[in-house]
PDB file of C-alpha atoms in Angstrom:
ATOM      1  CA  MET A   1       0.000   0.000   0.000  1.00 57.00           C
ATOM      2  CA  GLU A   2       1.357   3.407  -0.986  1.00 70.00           C
ATOM      3  CA  LEU A   3       1.759   5.791   1.922  1.00 77.00           C
ATOM      4  CA  SER A   4       0.474   9.351   1.746  1.00 85.00           C
ATOM      5  CA  SER A   5       0.353  10.625   5.307  1.00 89.00           C
ATOM      6  CA  TRP A   6       3.407   8.642   6.486  1.00 94.00           C
ATOM      7  CA  ARG A   7       6.930   7.965   5.283  1.00 92.00           C
ATOM      8  CA  ARG A   8       8.735   4.749   6.078  1.00 93.00           C
ATOM      9  CA  LEU A   9      11.830   4.966   8.267  1.00 93.00           C
ATOM     10  CA  SER A  10      12.404   1.213   8.499  1.00 91.00           C
ATOM     11  CA  ASP A  11      10.829  -1.994   7.238  1.00 89.00           C
ATOM     12  CA  ARG A  12      11.290  -4.817   9.721  1.00 88.00           C
ATOM     13  CA  GLY A  13       7.904  -6.487   9.871  1.00 85.00           C
ATOM     14  CA  PRO A  14       4.124  -5.938   9.754  1.00 89.00           C
ATOM     15  CA  ASP A  15       3.829  -4.368  13.207  1.00 93.00           C
ATOM     16  CA  LEU A  16       4.120  -0.578  13.279  1.00 95.00           C
ATOM     17  CA  VAL A  17       5.708   2.107  15.398  1.00 96.00           C
ATOM     18  CA  LEU A  18       4.207   5.504  14.576  1.00 97.00           C
ATOM     19  CA  CYS A  19       6.411   8.564  15.080  1.00 97.00           C
ATOM     20  CA  LEU A  20       5.045  12.078  15.513  1.00 97.00           C
ATOM     21  CA  ASP A  21       7.432  14.955  14.916  1.00 96.00           C
ATOM     22  CA  PHE A  22       7.515  17.826  12.424  1.00 93.00           C
ATOM     23  CA  PRO A  23       7.899  16.203   8.990  1.00 88.00           C
ATOM     24  CA  GLY A  24      10.381  18.828   7.819  1.00 78.00           C
ATOM     25  CA  GLY A  25      13.192  17.248   9.809  1.00 70.00           C
ATOM     26  CA  ARG A  26      15.523  18.787  12.373  1.00 74.00           C
ATOM     27  CA  ALA A  27      19.209  19.471  12.917  1.00 73.00           C
ATOM     28  CA  SER A  28      19.246  17.541  16.197  1.00 83.00           C
ATOM     29  CA  ALA A  29      18.687  13.789  16.469  1.00 89.00           C
ATOM     30  CA  GLY A  30      15.241  12.686  15.352  1.00 93.00           C
ATOM     31  CA  PHE A  31      13.180   9.566  14.853  1.00 94.00           C
ATOM     32  CA  PRO A  32      15.160   8.538  11.747  1.00 93.00           C
ATOM     33  CA  ASP A  33      18.172   8.125  14.060  1.00 93.00           C
ATOM     34  CA  LEU A  34      16.178   6.036  16.519  1.00 93.00           C
ATOM     35  CA  ALA A  35      14.645   3.882  13.789  1.00 93.00           C
ATOM     36  CA  ALA A  36      18.000   3.244  12.121  1.00 91.00           C
ATOM     37  CA  SER A  37      19.494   1.868  15.336  1.00 88.00           C
ATOM     38  CA  SER A  38      16.463  -0.061  16.587  1.00 89.00           C
ATOM     39  CA  PRO A  39      16.679  -3.882  16.448  1.00 90.00           C
ATOM     40  CA  VAL A  40      12.930  -4.280  17.001  1.00 90.00           C
ATOM     41  CA  ASP A  41      10.997  -6.393  14.483  1.00 90.00           C
ATOM     42  CA  ALA A  42       8.584  -3.616  13.585  1.00 92.00           C
ATOM     43  CA  SER A  43       8.405  -0.943  10.903  1.00 93.00           C
ATOM     44  CA  PHE A  44       8.813   2.688  11.916  1.00 95.00           C
ATOM     45  CA  LEU A  45       6.594   5.216  10.135  1.00 96.00           C
ATOM     46  CA  HIS A  46       7.062   8.984  10.484  1.00 95.00           C
ATOM     47  CA  VAL A  47       4.215  11.389   9.807  1.00 94.00           C
ATOM     48  CA  ALA A  48       4.901  12.952   6.414  1.00 92.00           C
ATOM     49  CA  ARG A  49       1.992  15.264   5.711  1.00 84.00           C
ATOM     50  CA  ILE A  50       0.018  17.515   8.008  1.00 81.00           C
ATOM     51  CA  GLY A  51      -2.899  18.214   5.674  1.00 73.00           C
ATOM     52  CA  ALA A  52      -5.866  20.493   6.212  1.00 70.00           C
ATOM     53  CA  GLY A  53      -8.589  20.135   8.796  1.00 74.00           C
ATOM     54  CA  PRO A  54      -9.125  20.336  12.541  1.00 91.00           C
ATOM     55  CA  LEU A  55      -7.186  18.038  14.854  1.00 95.00           C
ATOM     56  CA  ASP A  56      -9.766  15.237  15.006  1.00 94.00           C
ATOM     57  CA  GLU A  57      -9.938  14.983  11.213  1.00 94.00           C
ATOM     58  CA  VAL A  58      -6.168  15.018  10.775  1.00 94.00           C
ATOM     59  CA  VAL A  59      -5.674  12.369  13.477  1.00 96.00           C
ATOM     60  CA  ALA A  60      -8.393  10.178  11.971  1.00 94.00           C
ATOM     61  CA  ARG A  61      -6.695  10.403   8.573  1.00 93.00           C
ATOM     62  CA  TRP A  62      -3.339   9.439  10.047  1.00 94.00           C
ATOM     63  CA  ALA A  63      -4.803   6.527  12.020  1.00 95.00           C
ATOM     64  CA  ASP A  64      -6.908   5.253   9.097  1.00 93.00           C
ATOM     65  CA  GLU A  65      -3.935   5.045   6.764  1.00 93.00           C
ATOM     66  CA  ALA A  66      -1.700   3.339   9.315  1.00 93.00           C
ATOM     67  CA  LEU A  67      -4.319   0.742  10.253  1.00 93.00           C
ATOM     68  CA  ALA A  68      -5.234   0.080   6.622  1.00 90.00           C
ATOM     69  CA  ARG A  69      -1.856  -1.630   6.206  1.00 79.00           C
ATOM     70  CA  GLY A  70      -3.115  -4.499   8.356  1.00 79.00           C
ATOM     71  CA  GLY A  71      -0.375  -4.726  10.959  1.00 83.00           C
ATOM     72  CA  ALA A  72      -0.818  -3.902  14.626  1.00 92.00           C
ATOM     73  CA  VAL A  73       0.373  -0.533  15.885  1.00 95.00           C
ATOM     74  CA  ARG A  74       2.747  -1.592  18.642  1.00 95.00           C
ATOM     75  CA  ALA A  75       3.631   1.904  19.856  1.00 96.00           C
ATOM     76  CA  VAL A  76       3.157   5.593  19.175  1.00 98.00           C
ATOM     77  CA  LEU A  77       6.098   7.912  19.815  1.00 98.00           C
ATOM     78  CA  GLY A  78       5.984  11.704  20.038  1.00 98.00           C
ATOM     79  CA  TYR A  79       8.827  14.213  20.176  1.00 97.00           C
ATOM     80  CA  CYS A  80       8.732  17.782  21.494  1.00 96.00           C
ATOM     81  CA  ALA A  81       5.516  19.463  20.213  1.00 95.00           C
ATOM     82  CA  GLY A  82       4.558  16.179  18.545  1.00 96.00           C
ATOM     83  CA  ALA A  83       4.070  14.571  21.958  1.00 97.00           C
ATOM     84  CA  SER A  84       0.614  16.147  22.264  1.00 97.00           C
ATOM     85  CA  LEU A  85      -0.302  14.644  18.885  1.00 97.00           C
ATOM     86  CA  ALA A  86       1.037  11.170  19.688  1.00 98.00           C
ATOM     87  CA  THR A  87      -1.517  10.684  22.474  1.00 98.00           C
ATOM     88  CA  CYS A  88      -4.351  11.653  20.128  1.00 97.00           C
ATOM     89  CA  VAL A  89      -3.169   9.190  17.484  1.00 97.00           C
ATOM     90  CA  ALA A  90      -2.791   6.463  20.116  1.00 98.00           C
ATOM     91  CA  ASP A  91      -6.370   7.028  21.308  1.00 98.00           C
ATOM     92  CA  ALA A  92      -7.646   6.793  17.727  1.00 97.00           C
ATOM     93  CA  VAL A  93      -5.721   3.559  17.189  1.00 96.00           C
ATOM     94  CA  ALA A  94      -6.958   2.118  20.503  1.00 96.00           C
ATOM     95  CA  GLU A  95     -10.554   2.361  19.279  1.00 95.00           C
ATOM     96  CA  ARG A  96      -9.838  -0.427  16.769  1.00 94.00           C
ATOM     97  CA  GLN A  97      -7.062  -2.546  18.288  1.00 94.00           C
ATOM     98  CA  PRO A  98      -5.373  -3.119  21.661  1.00 94.00           C
ATOM     99  CA  ALA A  99      -3.978   0.141  22.970  1.00 95.00           C
ATOM    100  CA  PRO A 100      -0.395   0.792  21.825  1.00 96.00           C
ATOM    101  CA  ARG A 101       2.392   1.870  24.148  1.00 96.00           C
ATOM    102  CA  VAL A 102       2.967   5.624  24.141  1.00 97.00           C
ATOM    103  CA  LEU A 103       6.344   7.247  24.751  1.00 98.00           C
ATOM    104  CA  LEU A 104       6.726  11.029  24.741  1.00 98.00           C
ATOM    105  CA  PHE A 105      10.247  12.369  24.242  1.00 98.00           C
ATOM    106  CA  ASP A 106      11.072  15.812  25.646  1.00 97.00           C
ATOM    107  CA  ALA A 107       7.397  16.691  25.493  1.00 97.00           C
ATOM    108  CA  ALA A 108       6.717  20.415  25.103  1.00 96.00           C
ATOM    109  CA  ARG A 109       3.518  22.439  25.333  1.00 95.00           C
ATOM    110  CA  THR A 110       2.818  24.757  22.415  1.00 96.00           C
ATOM    111  CA  GLY A 111       1.717  28.327  23.119  1.00 96.00           C
ATOM    112  CA  ALA A 112       2.136  31.834  21.773  1.00 97.00           C
ATOM    113  CA  GLY A 113       5.589  31.987  23.343  1.00 96.00           C
ATOM    114  CA  SER A 114       6.793  28.880  21.538  1.00 95.00           C
ATOM    115  CA  LEU A 115       5.465  30.115  18.173  1.00 97.00           C
ATOM    116  CA  ALA A 116       7.260  33.425  18.698  1.00 97.00           C
ATOM    117  CA  GLY A 117      10.398  31.627  19.867  1.00 96.00           C
ATOM    118  CA  GLU A 118      10.530  29.485  16.745  1.00 94.00           C
ATOM    119  CA  PHE A 119      10.047  32.585  14.592  1.00 96.00           C
ATOM    120  CA  SER A 120      12.865  34.390  16.398  1.00 96.00           C
ATOM    121  CA  GLY A 121      15.164  31.404  15.974  1.00 93.00           C
ATOM    122  CA  ILE A 122      14.509  31.227  12.243  1.00 92.00           C
ATOM    123  CA  VAL A 123      15.024  34.975  11.870  1.00 94.00           C
ATOM    124  CA  HIS A 124      18.305  34.664  13.774  1.00 92.00           C
ATOM    125  CA  ALA A 125      19.430  31.971  11.327  1.00 90.00           C
ATOM    126  CA  SER A 126      19.008  34.515   8.512  1.00 90.00           C
ATOM    127  CA  ALA A 127      20.502  37.394  10.501  1.00 91.00           C
ATOM    128  CA  GLU A 128      23.479  37.963   8.195  1.00 92.00           C
ATOM    129  CA  HIS A 129      21.093  38.730   5.323  1.00 93.00           C
ATOM    130  CA  LEU A 130      18.844  41.103   7.294  1.00 94.00           C
ATOM    131  CA  THR A 131      19.373  44.671   8.425  1.00 94.00           C
ATOM    132  CA  GLU A 132      19.579  45.483  12.119  1.00 95.00           C
ATOM    133  CA  ARG A 133      16.282  47.342  11.836  1.00 96.00           C
ATOM    134  CA  GLU A 134      14.585  44.318  10.269  1.00 96.00           C
ATOM    135  CA  ARG A 135      15.849  42.033  13.026  1.00 95.00           C
ATOM    136  CA  GLU A 136      14.775  44.419  15.775  1.00 96.00           C
ATOM    137  CA  ASP A 137      11.335  44.982  14.274  1.00 97.00           C
ATOM    138  CA  ALA A 138      10.817  41.232  13.881  1.00 97.00           C
ATOM    139  CA  GLN A 139      11.678  40.639  17.538  1.00 96.00           C
ATOM    140  CA  THR A 140       9.451  43.504  18.640  1.00 97.00           C
ATOM    141  CA  LEU A 141       6.559  42.017  16.677  1.00 97.00           C
ATOM    142  CA  ALA A 142       7.083  38.590  18.244  1.00 97.00           C
ATOM    143  CA  ASP A 143       7.240  40.030  21.762  1.00 97.00           C
ATOM    144  CA  THR A 144       4.168  42.201  21.214  1.00 98.00           C
ATOM    145  CA  LEU A 145       2.097  39.333  19.865  1.00 98.00           C
ATOM    146  CA  VAL A 146       2.887  37.176  22.889  1.00 97.00           C
ATOM    147  CA  GLU A 147       2.059  40.001  25.284  1.00 97.00           C
ATOM    148  CA  GLU A 148      -1.156  41.165  23.600  1.00 97.00           C
ATOM    149  CA  HIS A 149      -2.547  37.912  22.156  1.00 97.00           C
ATOM    150  CA  PRO A 150      -1.317  35.026  24.353  1.00 97.00           C
ATOM    151  CA  ASP A 151      -4.476  32.965  23.771  1.00 96.00           C
ATOM    152  CA  ASP A 152      -5.050  33.674  20.069  1.00 97.00           C
ATOM    153  CA  LEU A 153      -2.548  31.345  18.479  1.00 96.00           C
ATOM    154  CA  PRO A 154      -3.997  31.497  14.928  1.00 95.00           C
ATOM    155  CA  LEU A 155      -3.625  35.296  14.976  1.00 97.00           C
ATOM    156  CA  VAL A 156      -0.049  34.987  16.239  1.00 97.00           C
ATOM    157  CA  ALA A 157       0.813  32.399  13.588  1.00 96.00           C
ATOM    158  CA  ASP A 158      -0.725  34.468  10.778  1.00 97.00           C
ATOM    159  CA  ALA A 159       1.113  37.629  11.843  1.00 98.00           C
ATOM    160  CA  LEU A 160       4.444  35.817  12.136  1.00 97.00           C
ATOM    161  CA  ALA A 161       3.980  34.145   8.754  1.00 97.00           C
ATOM    162  CA  ALA A 162       3.176  37.495   7.141  1.00 97.00           C
ATOM    163  CA  ARG A 163       6.290  39.111   8.619  1.00 97.00           C
ATOM    164  CA  TYR A 164       8.417  36.137   7.587  1.00 97.00           C
ATOM    165  CA  ASP A 165       7.116  36.575   4.029  1.00 96.00           C
ATOM    166  CA  ASP A 166       8.166  40.230   4.097  1.00 95.00           C
ATOM    167  CA  LEU A 167      11.608  39.359   5.426  1.00 95.00           C
ATOM    168  CA  MET A 168      12.187  36.670   2.820  1.00 94.00           C
ATOM    169  CA  ARG A 169      11.213  39.088   0.051  1.00 93.00           C
ATOM    170  CA  SER A 170      13.980  41.380   1.250  1.00 93.00           C
ATOM    171  CA  VAL A 171      16.462  38.513   1.471  1.00 92.00           C
ATOM    172  CA  ALA A 172      15.489  37.247  -1.985  1.00 92.00           C
ATOM    173  CA  THR A 173      16.099  40.686  -3.474  1.00 91.00           C
ATOM    174  CA  ARG A 174      19.503  41.044  -1.827  1.00 91.00           C
ATOM    175  CA  LEU A 175      20.652  37.565  -2.823  1.00 89.00           C
ATOM    176  CA  SER A 176      18.993  37.573  -6.261  1.00 89.00           C
ATOM    177  CA  LEU A 177      16.930  34.511  -5.385  1.00 85.00           C
ATOM    178  CA  ASP A 178      14.063  33.603  -7.669  1.00 86.00           C
ATOM    179  CA  ASP A 179      10.470  33.871  -6.517  1.00 87.00           C
ATOM    180  CA  TYR A 180       9.981  30.099  -6.483  1.00 90.00           C
ATOM    181  CA  PHE A 181      12.746  29.616  -3.910  1.00 89.00           C
ATOM    182  CA  ARG A 182      11.365  32.426  -1.753  1.00 90.00           C
ATOM    183  CA  GLY A 183       7.890  30.924  -2.031  1.00 92.00           C
ATOM    184  CA  GLU A 184       9.161  27.531  -0.860  1.00 92.00           C
ATOM    185  CA  LEU A 185      10.787  29.099   2.197  1.00 92.00           C
ATOM    186  CA  VAL A 186       7.571  30.903   3.101  1.00 93.00           C
ATOM    187  CA  LYS A 187       5.509  27.771   2.472  1.00 93.00           C
ATOM    188  CA  GLY A 188       7.801  25.763   4.749  1.00 92.00           C
ATOM    189  CA  PHE A 189       7.466  28.306   7.549  1.00 94.00           C
ATOM    190  CA  ARG A 190       3.682  28.412   7.195  1.00 94.00           C
ATOM    191  CA  THR A 191       3.565  24.611   7.303  1.00 92.00           C
ATOM    192  CA  TYR A 192       5.596  24.658  10.512  1.00 93.00           C
ATOM    193  CA  MET A 193       3.238  27.198  12.074  1.00 94.00           C
ATOM    194  CA  ASP A 194       0.264  25.012  11.089  1.00 93.00           C
ATOM    195  CA  TYR A 195       1.950  22.014  12.689  1.00 94.00           C
ATOM    196  CA  LEU A 196       2.453  23.911  15.938  1.00 95.00           C
ATOM    197  CA  LEU A 197      -1.169  25.089  15.888  1.00 95.00           C
ATOM    198  CA  LEU A 198      -2.244  21.476  15.497  1.00 95.00           C
ATOM    199  CA  ALA A 199      -0.009  20.440  18.401  1.00 96.00           C
ATOM    200  CA  ALA A 200      -1.476  23.220  20.550  1.00 95.00           C
ATOM    201  CA  ALA A 201      -4.889  21.587  20.153  1.00 95.00           C
ATOM    202  CA  GLY A 202      -3.525  18.242  21.389  1.00 96.00           C
ATOM    203  CA  ARG A 203      -3.020  16.894  24.890  1.00 96.00           C
ATOM    204  CA  PHE A 204      -0.661  14.817  27.010  1.00 97.00           C
ATOM    205  CA  GLU A 205      -3.260  12.479  28.505  1.00 95.00           C
ATOM    206  CA  LEU A 206      -4.635   9.217  27.163  1.00 96.00           C
ATOM    207  CA  LYS A 207      -8.264   8.141  27.393  1.00 93.00           C
ATOM    208  CA  ALA A 208      -7.074   4.869  28.904  1.00 87.00           C
ATOM    209  CA  GLY A 209      -3.718   4.266  30.542  1.00 90.00           C
ATOM    210  CA  GLU A 210      -0.780   6.645  30.868  1.00 94.00           C
ATOM    211  CA  PRO A 211       2.011   7.647  28.519  1.00 96.00           C
ATOM    212  CA  GLU A 212       5.630   7.492  29.597  1.00 96.00           C
ATOM    213  CA  PHE A 213       7.600  10.720  29.417  1.00 97.00           C
ATOM    214  CA  VAL A 214      11.212  10.154  28.350  1.00 98.00           C
ATOM    215  CA  HIS A 215      13.222  13.310  28.919  1.00 97.00           C
ATOM    216  CA  SER A 216      16.739  14.592  28.564  1.00 97.00           C
ATOM    217  CA  ARG A 217      18.360  16.231  31.566  1.00 95.00           C
ATOM    218  CA  ASP A 218      16.843  19.524  32.686  1.00 92.00           C
ATOM    219  CA  HIS A 219      13.974  19.330  30.202  1.00 95.00           C
ATOM    220  CA  PRO A 220      10.831  20.567  32.014  1.00 94.00           C
ATOM    221  CA  LEU A 221       7.647  18.541  32.178  1.00 94.00           C
ATOM    222  CA  PRO A 222       4.700  20.166  30.394  1.00 94.00           C
ATOM    223  CA  VAL A 223       2.210  18.758  32.935  1.00 93.00           C
ATOM    224  CA  ASP A 224       1.685  18.896  36.678  1.00 89.00           C
ATOM    225  CA  GLY A 225       1.135  15.975  39.004  1.00 84.00           C
ATOM    226  CA  ASP A 226       2.472  12.447  39.080  1.00 88.00           C
ATOM    227  CA  VAL A 227       3.493  10.982  35.732  1.00 92.00           C
ATOM    228  CA  HIS A 228       5.585   8.045  34.571  1.00 94.00           C
ATOM    229  CA  LEU A 229       8.864   9.835  33.841  1.00 95.00           C
ATOM    230  CA  THR A 230      12.291   8.501  32.883  1.00 96.00           C
ATOM    231  CA  VAL A 231      15.144  11.008  32.638  1.00 97.00           C
ATOM    232  CA  PHE A 232      18.417  10.321  30.839  1.00 97.00           C
ATOM    233  CA  ASP A 233      21.635  12.229  31.433  1.00 96.00           C
ATOM    234  CA  VAL A 234      21.915  13.431  27.857  1.00 96.00           C
ATOM    235  CA  GLU A 235      21.530  16.722  25.996  1.00 95.00           C
ATOM    236  CA  HIS A 236      18.167  17.471  24.367  1.00 95.00           C
ATOM    237  CA  GLY A 237      19.614  17.335  20.857  1.00 93.00           C
ATOM    238  CA  GLU A 238      21.053  13.865  21.394  1.00 95.00           C
ATOM    239  CA  LEU A 239      18.093  12.217  23.137  1.00 96.00           C
ATOM    240  CA  LEU A 240      16.917  10.152  20.159  1.00 95.00           C
ATOM    241  CA  ARG A 241      20.466   9.120  19.297  1.00 94.00           C
ATOM    242  CA  ASP A 242      21.532   8.008  22.775  1.00 95.00           C
ATOM    243  CA  GLU A 243      22.335   4.314  23.226  1.00 95.00           C
ATOM    244  CA  GLN A 244      20.636   4.018  26.625  1.00 96.00           C
ATOM    245  CA  VAL A 245      17.494   5.644  25.255  1.00 96.00           C
ATOM    246  CA  ARG A 246      17.522   3.203  22.347  1.00 95.00           C
ATOM    247  CA  ALA A 247      17.780   0.274  24.759  1.00 95.00           C
ATOM    248  CA  HIS A 248      14.946   1.701  26.858  1.00 95.00           C
ATOM    249  CA  VAL A 249      12.700   2.085  23.820  1.00 95.00           C
ATOM    250  CA  THR A 250      13.626  -1.386  22.585  1.00 94.00           C
ATOM    251  CA  ALA A 251      12.541  -2.912  25.911  1.00 93.00           C
ATOM    252  CA  HIS A 252       9.173  -1.141  25.681  1.00 91.00           C
ATOM    253  CA  LEU A 253       8.586  -2.193  22.099  1.00 90.00           C
ATOM    254  CA  ARG A 254       9.364  -5.787  23.004  1.00 87.00           C
ATOM    255  CA  GLY A 255       6.804  -5.653  25.784  1.00 77.00           C
ATOM    256  CA  VAL A 256       9.066  -5.153  28.794  1.00 55.00           C
ATOM    257  CA  ARG A 257       7.864  -2.170  30.798  1.00 51.00           C
ATOM    258  CA  ALA A 258      10.708  -0.401  32.561  1.00 46.00           C
TER     259      ALA A 258
END
């Protein structure tokens, strides 16, 4: 069966491990690193397309395609903002098969501050091609949006995407980049904002059972109260590449609860 919403990270059997993280990839270790080193007899799938629609519709589409392959979903893994989506996917899967294990890696709650922070980080990455005034105005916009509209995430995302478009037009002019390349940059940023908006509508609880939080050192929990938490003495960017983390995940996927 051809995959549309998922991309295959490994092919080691009919059982599935579903991975929720931004499909655009990341500089730090990600699920492709974990899948490449995993000896588990299951196939890892990584969400590949966000698609349009509210959270329930997107999750249903993801779950439908995964389950249509016929194998059992053994586990659902979520990383950073994707942790709040992993629980939703696991609940959808559990309506049609035994509940999968759920592991949330460095789970993070999405809010106006995180949208603005991601925008600021991306602007900083382009700093050498922007004027000081452009950088300052972009940061002022981000700070103002968080202060004045902390609960209106769609408004924050739209305003940040519009400013990013303006900034990339300036960069494209200075570097003589064609409009297609600029458009792809803007499209990628808008897709990332949409992903974060989707994650903001998610949750960290399961309808039945509890997820396990697997965190790097000093990474804060996004929830209060007692949770099943395992912390590894590793930097955030190396969490999904760490050998002890791989062994921990392998034990869970083979049915041995730590």
